[in-house]
Short mmCIF file of C-alpha atoms in Angstrom, two decimals:
data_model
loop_
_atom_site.label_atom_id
_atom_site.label_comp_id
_atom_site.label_asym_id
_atom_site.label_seq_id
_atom_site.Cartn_x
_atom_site.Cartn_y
_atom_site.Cartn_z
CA UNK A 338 120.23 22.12 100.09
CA UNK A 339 119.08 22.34 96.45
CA UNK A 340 120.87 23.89 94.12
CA UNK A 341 119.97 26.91 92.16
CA UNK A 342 119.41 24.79 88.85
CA UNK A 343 117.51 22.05 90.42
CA UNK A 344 115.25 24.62 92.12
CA UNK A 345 115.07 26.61 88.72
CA UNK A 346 114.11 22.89 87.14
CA UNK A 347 111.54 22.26 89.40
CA UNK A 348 110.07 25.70 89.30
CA UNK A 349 109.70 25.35 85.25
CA UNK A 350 108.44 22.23 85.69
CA UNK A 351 105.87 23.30 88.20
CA UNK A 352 104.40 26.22 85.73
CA UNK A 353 104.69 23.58 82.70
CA UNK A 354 102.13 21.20 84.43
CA UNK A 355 100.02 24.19 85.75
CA UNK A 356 99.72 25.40 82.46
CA UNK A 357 98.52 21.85 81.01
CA UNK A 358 96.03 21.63 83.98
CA UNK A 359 94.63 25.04 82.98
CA UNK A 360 92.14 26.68 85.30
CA UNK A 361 88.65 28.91 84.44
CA UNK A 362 89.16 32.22 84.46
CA UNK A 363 87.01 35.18 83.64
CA UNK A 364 87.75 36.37 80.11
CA UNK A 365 89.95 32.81 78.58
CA UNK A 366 88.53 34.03 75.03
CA UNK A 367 89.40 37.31 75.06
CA UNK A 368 91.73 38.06 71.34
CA UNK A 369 91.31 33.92 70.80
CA UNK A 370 88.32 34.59 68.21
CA UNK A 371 89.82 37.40 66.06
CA UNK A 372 87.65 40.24 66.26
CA UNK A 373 84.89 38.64 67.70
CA UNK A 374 83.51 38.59 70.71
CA UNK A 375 83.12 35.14 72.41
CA UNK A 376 80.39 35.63 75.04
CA UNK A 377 78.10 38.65 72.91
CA UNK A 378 77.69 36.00 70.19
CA UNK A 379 76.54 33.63 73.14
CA UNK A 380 74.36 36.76 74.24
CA UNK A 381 73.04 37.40 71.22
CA UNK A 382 71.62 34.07 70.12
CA UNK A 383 70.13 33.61 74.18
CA UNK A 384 68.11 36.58 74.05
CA UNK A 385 67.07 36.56 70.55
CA UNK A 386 65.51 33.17 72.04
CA UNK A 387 63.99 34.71 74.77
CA UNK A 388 61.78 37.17 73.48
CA UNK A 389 60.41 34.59 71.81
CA UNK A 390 60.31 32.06 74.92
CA UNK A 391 61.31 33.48 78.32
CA UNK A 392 61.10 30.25 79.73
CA UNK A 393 64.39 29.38 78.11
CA UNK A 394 65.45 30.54 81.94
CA UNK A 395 64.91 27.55 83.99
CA UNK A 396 65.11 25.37 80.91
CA UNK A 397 69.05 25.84 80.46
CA UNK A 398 69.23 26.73 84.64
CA UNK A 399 67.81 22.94 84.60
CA UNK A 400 70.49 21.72 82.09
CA UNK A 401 73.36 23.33 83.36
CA UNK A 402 72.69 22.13 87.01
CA UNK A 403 71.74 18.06 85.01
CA UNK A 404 75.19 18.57 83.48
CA UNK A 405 77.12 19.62 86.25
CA UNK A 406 75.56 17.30 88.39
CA UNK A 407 76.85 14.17 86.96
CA UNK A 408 80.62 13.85 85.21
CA UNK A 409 80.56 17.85 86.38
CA UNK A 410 80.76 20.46 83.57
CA UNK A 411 81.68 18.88 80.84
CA UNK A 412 78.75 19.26 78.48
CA UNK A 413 78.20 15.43 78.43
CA UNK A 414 74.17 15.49 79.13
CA UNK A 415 74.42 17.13 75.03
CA UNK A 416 75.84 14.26 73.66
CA UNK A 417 73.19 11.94 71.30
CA UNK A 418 73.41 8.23 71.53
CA UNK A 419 70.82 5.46 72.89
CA UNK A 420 72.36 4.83 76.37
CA UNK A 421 73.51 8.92 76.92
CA UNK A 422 72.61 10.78 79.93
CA UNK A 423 70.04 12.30 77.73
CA UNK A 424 68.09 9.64 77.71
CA UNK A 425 67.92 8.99 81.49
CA UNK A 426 64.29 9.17 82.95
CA UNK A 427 65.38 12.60 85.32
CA UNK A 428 66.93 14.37 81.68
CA UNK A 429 64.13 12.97 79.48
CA UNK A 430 62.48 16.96 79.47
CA UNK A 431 65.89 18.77 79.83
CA UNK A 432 65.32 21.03 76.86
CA UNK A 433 67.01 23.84 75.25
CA UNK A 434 69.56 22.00 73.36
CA UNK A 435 68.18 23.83 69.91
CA UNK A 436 69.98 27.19 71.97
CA UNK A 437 73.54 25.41 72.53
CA UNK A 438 73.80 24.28 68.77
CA UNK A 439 72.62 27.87 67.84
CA UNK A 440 75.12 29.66 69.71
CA UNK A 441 78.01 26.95 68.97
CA UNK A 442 77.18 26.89 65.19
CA UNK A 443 77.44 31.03 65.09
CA UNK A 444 81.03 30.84 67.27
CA UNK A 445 82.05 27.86 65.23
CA UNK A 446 81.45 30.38 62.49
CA UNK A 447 83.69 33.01 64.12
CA UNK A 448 86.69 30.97 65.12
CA UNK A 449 86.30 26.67 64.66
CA UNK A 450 87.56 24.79 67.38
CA UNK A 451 88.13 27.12 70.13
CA UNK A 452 84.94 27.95 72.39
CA UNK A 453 84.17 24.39 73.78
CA UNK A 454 79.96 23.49 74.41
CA UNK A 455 80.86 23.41 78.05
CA UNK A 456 81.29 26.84 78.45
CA UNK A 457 78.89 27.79 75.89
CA UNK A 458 76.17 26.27 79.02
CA UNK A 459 77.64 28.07 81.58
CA UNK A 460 77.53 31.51 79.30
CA UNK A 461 74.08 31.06 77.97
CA UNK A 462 72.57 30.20 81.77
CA UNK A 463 73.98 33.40 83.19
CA UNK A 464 73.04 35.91 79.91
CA UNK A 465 69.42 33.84 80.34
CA UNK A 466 69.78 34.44 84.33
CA UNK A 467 70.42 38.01 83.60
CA UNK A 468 67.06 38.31 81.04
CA UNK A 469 65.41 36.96 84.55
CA UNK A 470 66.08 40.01 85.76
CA UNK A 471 68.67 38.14 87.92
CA UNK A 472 71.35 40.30 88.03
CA UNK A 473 74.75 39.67 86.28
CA UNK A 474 77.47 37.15 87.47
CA UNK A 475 81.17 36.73 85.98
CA UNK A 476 81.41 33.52 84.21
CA UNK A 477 84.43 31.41 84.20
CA UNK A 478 85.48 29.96 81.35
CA UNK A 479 88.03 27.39 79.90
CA UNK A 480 86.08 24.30 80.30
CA UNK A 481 86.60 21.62 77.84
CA UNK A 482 84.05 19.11 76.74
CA UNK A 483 83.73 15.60 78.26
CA UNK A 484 83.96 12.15 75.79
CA UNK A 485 81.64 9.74 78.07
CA UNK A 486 78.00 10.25 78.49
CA UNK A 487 76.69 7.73 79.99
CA UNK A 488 72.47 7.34 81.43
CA UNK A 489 73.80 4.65 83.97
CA UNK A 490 75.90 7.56 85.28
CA UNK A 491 72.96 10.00 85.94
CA UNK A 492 72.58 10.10 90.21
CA UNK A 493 70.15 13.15 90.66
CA UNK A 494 69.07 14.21 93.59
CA UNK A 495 65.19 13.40 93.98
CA UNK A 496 62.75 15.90 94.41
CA UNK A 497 61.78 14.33 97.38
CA UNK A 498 65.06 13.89 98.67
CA UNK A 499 65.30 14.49 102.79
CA UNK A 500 67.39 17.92 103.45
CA UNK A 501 70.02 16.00 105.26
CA UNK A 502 70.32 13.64 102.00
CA UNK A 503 70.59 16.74 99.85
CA UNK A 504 73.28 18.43 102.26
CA UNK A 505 75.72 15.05 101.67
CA UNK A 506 75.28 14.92 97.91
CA UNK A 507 76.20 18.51 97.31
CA UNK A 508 79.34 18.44 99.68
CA UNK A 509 80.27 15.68 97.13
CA UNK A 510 80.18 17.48 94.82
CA UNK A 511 82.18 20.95 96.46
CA UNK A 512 79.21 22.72 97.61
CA UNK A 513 78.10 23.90 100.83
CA UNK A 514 74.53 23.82 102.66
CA UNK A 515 74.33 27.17 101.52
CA UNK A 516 75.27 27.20 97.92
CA UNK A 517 72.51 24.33 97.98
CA UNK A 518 69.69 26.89 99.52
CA UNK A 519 70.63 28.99 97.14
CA UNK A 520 70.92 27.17 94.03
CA UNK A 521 67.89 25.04 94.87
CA UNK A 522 66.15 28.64 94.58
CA UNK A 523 66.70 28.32 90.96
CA UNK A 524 63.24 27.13 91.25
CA UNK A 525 61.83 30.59 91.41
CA UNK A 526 61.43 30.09 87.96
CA UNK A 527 60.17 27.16 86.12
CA UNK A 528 56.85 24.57 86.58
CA UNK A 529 56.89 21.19 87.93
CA UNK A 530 55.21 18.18 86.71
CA UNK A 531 51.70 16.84 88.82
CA UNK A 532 53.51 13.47 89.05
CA UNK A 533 56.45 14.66 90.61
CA UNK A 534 54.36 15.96 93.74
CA UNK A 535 51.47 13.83 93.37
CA UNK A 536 51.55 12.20 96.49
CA UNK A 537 51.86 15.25 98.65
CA UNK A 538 48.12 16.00 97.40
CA UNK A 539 46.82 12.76 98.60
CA UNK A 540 48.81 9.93 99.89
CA UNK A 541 51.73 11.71 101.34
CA UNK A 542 54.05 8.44 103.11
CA UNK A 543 51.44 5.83 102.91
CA UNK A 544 48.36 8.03 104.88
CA UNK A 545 45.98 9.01 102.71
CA UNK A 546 46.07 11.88 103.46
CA UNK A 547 47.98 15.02 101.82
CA UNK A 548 51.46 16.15 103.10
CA UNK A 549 50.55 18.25 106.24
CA UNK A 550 53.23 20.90 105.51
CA UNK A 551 51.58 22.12 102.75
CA UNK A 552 49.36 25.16 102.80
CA UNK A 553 45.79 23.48 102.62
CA UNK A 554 44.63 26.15 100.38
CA UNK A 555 47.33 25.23 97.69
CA UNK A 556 46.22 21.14 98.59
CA UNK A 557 42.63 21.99 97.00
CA UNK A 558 44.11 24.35 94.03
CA UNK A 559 46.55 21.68 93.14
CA UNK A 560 44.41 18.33 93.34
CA UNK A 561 42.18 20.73 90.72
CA UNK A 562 45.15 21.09 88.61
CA UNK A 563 46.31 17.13 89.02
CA UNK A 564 43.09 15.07 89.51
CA UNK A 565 44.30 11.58 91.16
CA UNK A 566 45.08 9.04 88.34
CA UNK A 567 44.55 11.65 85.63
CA UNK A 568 45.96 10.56 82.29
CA UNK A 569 47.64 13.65 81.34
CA UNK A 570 50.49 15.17 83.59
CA UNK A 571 49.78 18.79 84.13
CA UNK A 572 52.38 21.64 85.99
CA UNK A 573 52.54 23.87 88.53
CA UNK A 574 54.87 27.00 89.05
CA UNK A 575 57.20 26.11 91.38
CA UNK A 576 56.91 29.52 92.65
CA UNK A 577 53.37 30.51 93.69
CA UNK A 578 53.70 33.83 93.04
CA UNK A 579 52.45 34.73 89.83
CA UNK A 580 53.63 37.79 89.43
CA UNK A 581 56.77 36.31 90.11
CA UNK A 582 57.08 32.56 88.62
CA UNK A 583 59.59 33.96 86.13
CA UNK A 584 61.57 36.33 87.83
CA UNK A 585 64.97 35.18 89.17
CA UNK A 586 64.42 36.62 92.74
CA UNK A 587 63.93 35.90 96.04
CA UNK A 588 60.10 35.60 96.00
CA UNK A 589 60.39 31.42 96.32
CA UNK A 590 62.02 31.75 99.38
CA UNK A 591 58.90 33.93 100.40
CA UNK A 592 56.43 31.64 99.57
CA UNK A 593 57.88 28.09 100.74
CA UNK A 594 57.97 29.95 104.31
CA UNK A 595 54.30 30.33 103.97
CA UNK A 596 54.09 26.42 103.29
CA UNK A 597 53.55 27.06 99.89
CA UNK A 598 56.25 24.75 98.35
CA UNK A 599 55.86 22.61 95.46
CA UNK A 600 58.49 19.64 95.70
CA UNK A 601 59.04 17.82 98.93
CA UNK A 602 62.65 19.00 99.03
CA UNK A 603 61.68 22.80 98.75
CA UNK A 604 59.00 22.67 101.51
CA UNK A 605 61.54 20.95 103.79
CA UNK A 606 64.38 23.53 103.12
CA UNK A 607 62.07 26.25 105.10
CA UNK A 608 61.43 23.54 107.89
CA UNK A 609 64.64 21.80 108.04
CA UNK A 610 66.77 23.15 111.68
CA UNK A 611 69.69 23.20 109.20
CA UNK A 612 68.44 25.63 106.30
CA UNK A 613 65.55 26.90 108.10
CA UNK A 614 67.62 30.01 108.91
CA UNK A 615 69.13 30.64 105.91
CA UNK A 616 65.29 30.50 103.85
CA UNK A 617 64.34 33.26 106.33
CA UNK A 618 67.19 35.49 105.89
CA UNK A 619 66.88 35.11 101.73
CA UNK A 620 63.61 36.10 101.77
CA UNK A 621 63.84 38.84 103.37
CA UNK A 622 67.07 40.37 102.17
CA UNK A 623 68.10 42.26 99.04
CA UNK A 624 71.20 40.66 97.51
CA UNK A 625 69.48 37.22 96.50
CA UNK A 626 70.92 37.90 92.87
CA UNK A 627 74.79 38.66 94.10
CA UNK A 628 74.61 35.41 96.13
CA UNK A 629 73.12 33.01 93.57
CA UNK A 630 75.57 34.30 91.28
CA UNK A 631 78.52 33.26 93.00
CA UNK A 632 76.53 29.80 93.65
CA UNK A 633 76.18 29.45 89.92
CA UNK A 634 79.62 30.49 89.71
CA UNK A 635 81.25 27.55 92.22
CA UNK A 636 78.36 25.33 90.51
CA UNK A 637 80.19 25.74 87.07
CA UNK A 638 83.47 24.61 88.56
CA UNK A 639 82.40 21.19 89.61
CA UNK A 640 84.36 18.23 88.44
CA UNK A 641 85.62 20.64 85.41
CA UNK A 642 88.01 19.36 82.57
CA UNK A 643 90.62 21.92 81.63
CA UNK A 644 93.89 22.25 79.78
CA UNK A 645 94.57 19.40 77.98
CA UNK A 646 91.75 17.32 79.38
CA UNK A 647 89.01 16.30 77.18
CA UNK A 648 88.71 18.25 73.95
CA UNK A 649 86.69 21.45 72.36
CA UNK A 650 83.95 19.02 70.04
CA UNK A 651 82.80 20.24 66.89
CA UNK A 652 79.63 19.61 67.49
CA UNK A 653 77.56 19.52 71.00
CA UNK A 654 76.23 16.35 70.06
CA UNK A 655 78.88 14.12 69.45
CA UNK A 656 82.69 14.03 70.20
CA UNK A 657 85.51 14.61 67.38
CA UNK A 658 85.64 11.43 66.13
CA UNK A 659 81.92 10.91 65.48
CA UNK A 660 81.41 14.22 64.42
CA UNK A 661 83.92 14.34 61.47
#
């Protein structure tokens, strides 16, 4: 049997490594940045941005999920440098990064050193979520920012990546089937590029024909928008819906159910046996914002670096010791 000291040992011990592990919690800034408020000066730069540019929305949805995705939240996709995840071909148009220097310059203002650029992601996707009229979610914080970024490291998922594909590389990451229907319906809002869905229009597999699940209505609008072998790369909405294409809601849902996807991937979530069911019940249902919240919310605690793990950078753009 232990004895009372050894047990008292192991029990200090136990909270000491806890504490240097460190966890997100809701609120880790609260009385760290004097009288300031960490996430209204986060607030306040997003949506001074976007009244000027509302489609800051699925630009920094894009980047968190691109940052998350790879070395998980760790703010490495901001890093600069010739071989950095930035410049891998799937993060060559991740934009917003003019928003996370913004808000980091204004907190490194307020308090140097403490708020770290990975939370300052996951706090300006959910105010820009919210402007989306997306409803509110609790962000954790307490992230600290990663020191490799590397563009051999970026594995995205394709967009025309098979829904059994998709399935195994979220569980690698943590997430279910059904945070991936829902977080895949970040692409309520946003556009994709012609040559990403190209050869649904005309050669879909090798037949020269276009994809057959696609609403043959949106075939003829689309090949007007993205003539074959065009030399310019137009978009599309990825959600049909104009009223709707920039609205965090549950109108995508709607409209790949009436074959009216864009990407492979979302066209195959409302046909798939496995997510078929859960596309149905979205659309139809009234708590699409309370649900992608809490996907957004296990999202942001992929692969995170906390405690003392990594460090809280100067700058977004390059660790401590290059940023000095």
């Amino acid at each position: 049997m232990l004895k009372a000291k050894t047990v008292v040992a192991l029990a200090v011990g136990l909270l000491f490594m806890s504490q240097c592990r460190g966890a997100l919690q809701p609120g880790f800034y609260k009385g760290k940045c004097g009288f300031a408020d960490v996430e209204t000066i986060v607030g306040g730069v997003v949506t001074s941005r976007f009244f000027k540019d509302p489609t800051i929305v699925p630009a920094l949805l894009r980047m968190q999920f691109h940052d998350c995705f790879v070395n998980g939240c760790d703010a490495s996709i901001l890093l600069d440098g010739i071989n950095s995840e930035k410049t891998a071909i799937p993060n060559r148009s991740v934009r917003g990064y003019e928003i996370i220097d913004a808000a980091k310059a204004a907190l490194e203002a307020a308090c140097p050193g403490v708020v770290s650029c990975a939370d300052i992601i996951a706090m300006a996707t959910r105010d820009a979520v919210f402007l989306g009229r997306g409803g509110r979610y609790s962000v954790q914080t307490g992230r600290r920012d990663g020191l490799v970024s590397l563009a051999t490291n970026v594995d995205l998922p394709s967009p025309s990546i098979s829904v059994s594909d998709s399935v195994k590389a979220f569980d690698r990451k943590g997430l279910s089937a059904t945070d991936m229907v829902y977080l895949l319906g970040g692409h309520t809002v946003g556009i994709a590029h012609c040559s990403l869905f190209e050869n649904r229009l005309y050669n879909f597999q090798g037949t020269g024909n276009p994809d057959p699940t696609m609403d043959p209505f949106l075939v003829n609008k689309l090949r007007s928008k993205c003539p074959q072998n065009a030399t310019f790369d137009n978009t599309a909405d990825l959600d049909q819906n104009p009223f709707s294409s920039l609205i965090v809601d549950n109108s995508f849902y709607r409209q790949i159910l009436l074959r009216r996807g864009i990407l492979q991937i979302d066209q195959e979530l409302a046909l798939d046996p496995v997510t078929k069911a859960s596309v149905t019940a979205i659309a139809s249902a009234y708590d699409f914002s309370t649900n992608f919240g809490q996907a957004m919310i296990k999202l942001g605690a992929v692969q995170v670096l906390t405690g003392t793990q990594g460090e809280i950078r100067k700058s977004c753009r390059a660790v401590n010791s290059k940023a000095a």
